[in-house]
Tab-separated table of N, CA and C in Angstrom:
chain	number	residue	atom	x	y	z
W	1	UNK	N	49.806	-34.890	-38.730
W	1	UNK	CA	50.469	-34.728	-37.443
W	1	UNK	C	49.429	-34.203	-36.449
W	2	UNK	N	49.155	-35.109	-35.362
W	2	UNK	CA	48.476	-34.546	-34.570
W	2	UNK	C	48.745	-34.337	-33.048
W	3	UNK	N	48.531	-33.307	-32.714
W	3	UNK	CA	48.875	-32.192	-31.706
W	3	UNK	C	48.087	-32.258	-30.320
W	4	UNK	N	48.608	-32.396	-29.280
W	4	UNK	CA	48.088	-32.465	-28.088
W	4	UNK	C	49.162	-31.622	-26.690
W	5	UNK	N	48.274	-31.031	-25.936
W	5	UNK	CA	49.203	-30.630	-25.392
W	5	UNK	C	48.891	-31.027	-23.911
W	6	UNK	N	49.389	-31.293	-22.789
W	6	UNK	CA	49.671	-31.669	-21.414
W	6	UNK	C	50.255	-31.194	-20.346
W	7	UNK	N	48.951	-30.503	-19.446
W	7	UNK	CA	49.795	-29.964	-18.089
W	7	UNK	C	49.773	-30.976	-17.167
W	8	UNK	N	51.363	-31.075	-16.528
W	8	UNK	CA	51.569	-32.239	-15.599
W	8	UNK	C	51.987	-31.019	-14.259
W	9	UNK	N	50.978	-30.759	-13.805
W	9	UNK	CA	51.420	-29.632	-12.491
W	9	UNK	C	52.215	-30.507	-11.512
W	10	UNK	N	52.385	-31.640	-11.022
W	10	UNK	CA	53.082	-32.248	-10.464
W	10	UNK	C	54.293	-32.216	-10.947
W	11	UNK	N	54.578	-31.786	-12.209
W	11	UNK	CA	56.127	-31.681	-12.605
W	11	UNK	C	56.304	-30.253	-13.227
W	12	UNK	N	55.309	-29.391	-12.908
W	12	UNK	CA	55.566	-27.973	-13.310
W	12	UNK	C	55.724	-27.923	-14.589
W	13	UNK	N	54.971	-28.225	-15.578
W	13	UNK	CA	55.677	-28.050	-16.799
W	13	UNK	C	54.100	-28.200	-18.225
W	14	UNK	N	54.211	-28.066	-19.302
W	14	UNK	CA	53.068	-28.052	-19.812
W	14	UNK	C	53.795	-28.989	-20.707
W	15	UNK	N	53.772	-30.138	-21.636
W	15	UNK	CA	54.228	-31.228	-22.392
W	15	UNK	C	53.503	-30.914	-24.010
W	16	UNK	N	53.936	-30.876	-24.896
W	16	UNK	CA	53.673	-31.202	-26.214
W	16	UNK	C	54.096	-32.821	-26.938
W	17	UNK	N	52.657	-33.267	-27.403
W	17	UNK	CA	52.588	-34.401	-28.150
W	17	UNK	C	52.450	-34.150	-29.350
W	18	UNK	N	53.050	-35.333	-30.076
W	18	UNK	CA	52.749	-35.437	-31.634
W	18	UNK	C	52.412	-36.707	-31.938
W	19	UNK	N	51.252	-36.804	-32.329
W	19	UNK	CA	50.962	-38.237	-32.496
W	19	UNK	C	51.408	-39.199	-31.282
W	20	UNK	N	50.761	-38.851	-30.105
W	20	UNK	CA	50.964	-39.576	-28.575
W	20	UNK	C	52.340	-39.446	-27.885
W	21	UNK	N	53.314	-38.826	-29.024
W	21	UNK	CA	54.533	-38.719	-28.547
W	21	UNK	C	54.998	-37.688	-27.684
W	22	UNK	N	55.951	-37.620	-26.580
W	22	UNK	CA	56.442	-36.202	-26.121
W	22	UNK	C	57.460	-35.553	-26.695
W	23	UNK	N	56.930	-34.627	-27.272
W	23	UNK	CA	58.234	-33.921	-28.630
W	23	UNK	C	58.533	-32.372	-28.310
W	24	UNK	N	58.261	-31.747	-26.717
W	24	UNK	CA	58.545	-30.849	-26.280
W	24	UNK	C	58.059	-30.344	-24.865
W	25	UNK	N	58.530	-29.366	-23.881
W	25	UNK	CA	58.015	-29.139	-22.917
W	25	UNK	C	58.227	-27.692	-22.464
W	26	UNK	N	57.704	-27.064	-21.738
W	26	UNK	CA	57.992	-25.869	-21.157
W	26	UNK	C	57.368	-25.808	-19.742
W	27	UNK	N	58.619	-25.905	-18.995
W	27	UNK	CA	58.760	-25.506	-17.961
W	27	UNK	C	58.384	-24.063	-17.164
W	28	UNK	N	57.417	-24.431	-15.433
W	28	UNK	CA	56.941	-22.996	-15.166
W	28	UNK	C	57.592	-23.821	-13.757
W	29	UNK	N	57.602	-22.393	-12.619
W	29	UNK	CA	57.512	-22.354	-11.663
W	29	UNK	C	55.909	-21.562	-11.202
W	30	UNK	N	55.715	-21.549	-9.916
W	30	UNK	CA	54.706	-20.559	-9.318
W	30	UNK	C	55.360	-20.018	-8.225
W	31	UNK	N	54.734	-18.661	-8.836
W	31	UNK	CA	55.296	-17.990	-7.407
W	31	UNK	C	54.049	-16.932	-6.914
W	32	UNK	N	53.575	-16.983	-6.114
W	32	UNK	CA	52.301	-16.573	-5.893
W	32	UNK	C	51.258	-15.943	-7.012
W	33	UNK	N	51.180	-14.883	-7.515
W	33	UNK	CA	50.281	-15.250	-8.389
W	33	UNK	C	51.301	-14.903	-9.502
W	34	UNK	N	52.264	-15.461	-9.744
W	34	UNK	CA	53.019	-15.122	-10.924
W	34	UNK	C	53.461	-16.522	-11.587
W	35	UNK	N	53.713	-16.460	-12.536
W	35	UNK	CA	54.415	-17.935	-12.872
W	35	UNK	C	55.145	-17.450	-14.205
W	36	UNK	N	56.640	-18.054	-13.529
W	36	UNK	CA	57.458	-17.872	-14.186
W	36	UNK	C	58.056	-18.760	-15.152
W	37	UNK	N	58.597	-18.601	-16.132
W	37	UNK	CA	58.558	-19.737	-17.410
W	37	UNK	C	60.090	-19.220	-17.838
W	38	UNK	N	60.950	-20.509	-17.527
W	38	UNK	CA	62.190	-20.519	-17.540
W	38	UNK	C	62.864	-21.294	-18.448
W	39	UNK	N	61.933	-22.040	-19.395
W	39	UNK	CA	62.657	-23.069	-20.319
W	39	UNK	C	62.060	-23.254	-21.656
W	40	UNK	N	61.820	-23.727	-22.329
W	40	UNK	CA	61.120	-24.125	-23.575
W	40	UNK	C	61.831	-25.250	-24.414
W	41	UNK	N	61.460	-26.298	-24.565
W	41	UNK	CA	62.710	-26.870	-25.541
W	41	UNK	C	61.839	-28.037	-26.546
W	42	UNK	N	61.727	-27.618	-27.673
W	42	UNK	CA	61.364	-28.831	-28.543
W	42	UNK	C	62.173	-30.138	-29.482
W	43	UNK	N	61.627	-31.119	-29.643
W	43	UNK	CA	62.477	-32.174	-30.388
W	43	UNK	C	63.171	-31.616	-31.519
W	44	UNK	N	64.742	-31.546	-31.140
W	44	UNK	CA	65.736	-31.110	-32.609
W	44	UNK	C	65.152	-31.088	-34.080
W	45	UNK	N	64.540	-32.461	-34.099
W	45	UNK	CA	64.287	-32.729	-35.210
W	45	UNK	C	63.091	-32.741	-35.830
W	46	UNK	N	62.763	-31.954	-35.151
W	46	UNK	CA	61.145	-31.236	-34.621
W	46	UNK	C	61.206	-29.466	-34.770
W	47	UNK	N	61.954	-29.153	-35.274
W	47	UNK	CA	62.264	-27.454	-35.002
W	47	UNK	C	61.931	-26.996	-36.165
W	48	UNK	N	61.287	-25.982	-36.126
W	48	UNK	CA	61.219	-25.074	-37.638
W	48	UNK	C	59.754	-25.329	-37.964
W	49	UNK	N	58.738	-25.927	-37.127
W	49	UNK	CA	57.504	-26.494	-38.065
W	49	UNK	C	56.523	-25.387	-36.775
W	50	UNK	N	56.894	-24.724	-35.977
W	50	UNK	CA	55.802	-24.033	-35.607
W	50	UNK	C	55.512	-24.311	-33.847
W	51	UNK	N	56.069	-25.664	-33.930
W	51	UNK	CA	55.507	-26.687	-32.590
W	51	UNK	C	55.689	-25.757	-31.344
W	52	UNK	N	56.823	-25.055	-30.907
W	52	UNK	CA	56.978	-24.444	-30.506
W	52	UNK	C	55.974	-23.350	-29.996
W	53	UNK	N	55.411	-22.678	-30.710
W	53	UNK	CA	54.502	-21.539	-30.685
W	53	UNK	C	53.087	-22.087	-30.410
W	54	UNK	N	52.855	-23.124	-30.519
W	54	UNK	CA	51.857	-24.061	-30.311
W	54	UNK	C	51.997	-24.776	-28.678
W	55	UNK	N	52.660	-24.882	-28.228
W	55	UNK	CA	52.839	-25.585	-26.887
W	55	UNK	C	53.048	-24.081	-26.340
W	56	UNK	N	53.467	-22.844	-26.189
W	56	UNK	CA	53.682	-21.711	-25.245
W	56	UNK	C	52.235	-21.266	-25.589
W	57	UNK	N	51.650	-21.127	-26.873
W	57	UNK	CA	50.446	-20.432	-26.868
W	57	UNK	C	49.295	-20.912	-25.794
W	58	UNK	N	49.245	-22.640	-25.409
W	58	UNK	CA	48.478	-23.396	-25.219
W	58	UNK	C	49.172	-23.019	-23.369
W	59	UNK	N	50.139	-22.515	-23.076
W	59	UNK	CA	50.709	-22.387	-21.334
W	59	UNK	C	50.183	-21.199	-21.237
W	60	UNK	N	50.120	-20.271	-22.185
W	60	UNK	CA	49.536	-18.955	-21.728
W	60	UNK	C	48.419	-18.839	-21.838
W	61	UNK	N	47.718	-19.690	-22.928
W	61	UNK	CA	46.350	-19.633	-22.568
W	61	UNK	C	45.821	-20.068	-21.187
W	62	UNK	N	46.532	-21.401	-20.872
W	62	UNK	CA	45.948	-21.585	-19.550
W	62	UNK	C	46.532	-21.052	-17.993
W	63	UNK	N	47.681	-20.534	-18.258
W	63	UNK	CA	47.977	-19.585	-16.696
W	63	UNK	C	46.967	-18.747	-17.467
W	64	UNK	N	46.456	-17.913	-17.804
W	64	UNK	CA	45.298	-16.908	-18.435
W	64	UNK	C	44.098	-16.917	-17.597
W	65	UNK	N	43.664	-18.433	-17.525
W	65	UNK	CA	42.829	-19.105	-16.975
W	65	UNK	C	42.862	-18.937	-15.532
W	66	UNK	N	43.774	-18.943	-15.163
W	66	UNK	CA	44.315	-18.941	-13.445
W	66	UNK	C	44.449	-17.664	-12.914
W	67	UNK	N	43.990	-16.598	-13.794
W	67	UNK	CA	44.206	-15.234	-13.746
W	67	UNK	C	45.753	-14.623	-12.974
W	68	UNK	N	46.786	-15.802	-13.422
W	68	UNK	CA	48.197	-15.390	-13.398
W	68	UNK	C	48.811	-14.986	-14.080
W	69	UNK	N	50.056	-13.465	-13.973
W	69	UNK	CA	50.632	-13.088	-14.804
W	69	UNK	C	51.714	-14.227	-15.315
W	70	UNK	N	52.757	-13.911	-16.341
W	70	UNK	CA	53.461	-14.622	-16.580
W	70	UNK	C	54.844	-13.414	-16.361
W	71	UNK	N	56.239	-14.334	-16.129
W	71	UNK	CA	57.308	-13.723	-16.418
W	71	UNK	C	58.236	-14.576	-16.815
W	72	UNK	N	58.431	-14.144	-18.373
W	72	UNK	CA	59.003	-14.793	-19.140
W	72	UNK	C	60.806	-14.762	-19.405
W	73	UNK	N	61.506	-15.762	-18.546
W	73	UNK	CA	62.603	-15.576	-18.666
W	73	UNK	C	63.222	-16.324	-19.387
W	74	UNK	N	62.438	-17.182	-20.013
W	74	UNK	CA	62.809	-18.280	-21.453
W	74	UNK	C	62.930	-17.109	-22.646
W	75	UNK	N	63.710	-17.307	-23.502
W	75	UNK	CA	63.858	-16.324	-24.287
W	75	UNK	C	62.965	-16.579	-25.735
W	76	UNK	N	62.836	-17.923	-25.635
W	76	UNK	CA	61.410	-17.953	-26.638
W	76	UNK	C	59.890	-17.710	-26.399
W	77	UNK	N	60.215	-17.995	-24.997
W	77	UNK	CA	58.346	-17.599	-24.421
W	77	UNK	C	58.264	-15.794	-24.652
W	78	UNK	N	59.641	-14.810	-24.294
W	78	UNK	CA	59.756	-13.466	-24.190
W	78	UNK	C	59.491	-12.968	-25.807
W	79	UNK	N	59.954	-13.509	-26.755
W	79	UNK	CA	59.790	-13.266	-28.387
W	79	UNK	C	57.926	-13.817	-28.413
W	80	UNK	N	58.046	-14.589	-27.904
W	80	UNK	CA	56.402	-14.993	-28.139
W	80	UNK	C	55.663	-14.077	-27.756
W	81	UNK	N	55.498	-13.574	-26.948
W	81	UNK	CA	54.649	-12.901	-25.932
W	81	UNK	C	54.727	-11.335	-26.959
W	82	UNK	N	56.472	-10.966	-26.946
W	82	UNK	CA	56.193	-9.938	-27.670
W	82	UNK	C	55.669	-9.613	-29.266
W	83	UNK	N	55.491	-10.748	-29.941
W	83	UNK	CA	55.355	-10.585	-31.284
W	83	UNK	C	53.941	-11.003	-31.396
W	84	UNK	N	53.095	-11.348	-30.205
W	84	UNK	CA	51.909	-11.566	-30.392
W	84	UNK	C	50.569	-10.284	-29.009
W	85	UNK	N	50.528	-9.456	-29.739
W	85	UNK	CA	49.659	-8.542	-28.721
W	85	UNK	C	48.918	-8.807	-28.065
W	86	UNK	N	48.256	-10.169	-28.293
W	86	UNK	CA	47.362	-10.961	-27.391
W	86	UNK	C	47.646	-11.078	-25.940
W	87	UNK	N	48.819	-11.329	-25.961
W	87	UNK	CA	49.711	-12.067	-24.287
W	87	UNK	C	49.876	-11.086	-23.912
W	88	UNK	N	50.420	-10.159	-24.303
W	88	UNK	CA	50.868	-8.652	-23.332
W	88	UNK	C	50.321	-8.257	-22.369
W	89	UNK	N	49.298	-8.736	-22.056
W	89	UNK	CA	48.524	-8.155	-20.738
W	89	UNK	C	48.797	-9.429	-20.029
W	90	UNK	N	49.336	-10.082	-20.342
W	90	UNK	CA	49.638	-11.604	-19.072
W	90	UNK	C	51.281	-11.481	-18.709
W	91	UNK	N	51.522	-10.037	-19.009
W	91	UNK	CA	52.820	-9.817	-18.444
W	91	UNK	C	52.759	-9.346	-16.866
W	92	UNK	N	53.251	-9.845	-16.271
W	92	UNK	CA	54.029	-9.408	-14.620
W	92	UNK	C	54.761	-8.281	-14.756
């Protein structure tokens, strides 16, 4: 299974592939230097293998990049962030 991930800033959102496919997305807004992350949703039949944590790791790495905080009102990006000490300083 191979893994790619895709920011389409024209549609606000960072895309997860699997084998060329789109099998998840997470949604941001910007709001000046904040960007807020309001959604997360991977393929049903796609759940339980990790994919998930793999497409938010890959949005926070790159708002990171943009030296923007994040505020996480997706409730899987908020478990992410907290169960990994890394992100905590990309909190708003």
């Amino acid at each position: 299974m191979r893994t790619e991930i895709r920011h389409e800033p024209d549609r606000s959102r960072y895309e997860l592939l699997v084998d060329g496919e789109p099998v998840g997305v997470c949604d941001y807004r910007t709001e000046g230097e904040r960007v807020v992350l309001p959604h997360t949703v991977i393929d049903p039949a796609l759940r339980g293998r990790g994919l998930g944590a793999v497409l938010v790791a890959a949005a926070l790495d790159d708002i990171r990049g943009t030296g923007r905080t994040v505020v996480p009102t997706c409730w899987f990006v908020a478990d992410f962030i907290a169960e990994h000490p890394e992100y905590h300083d990309l909190r708003a």
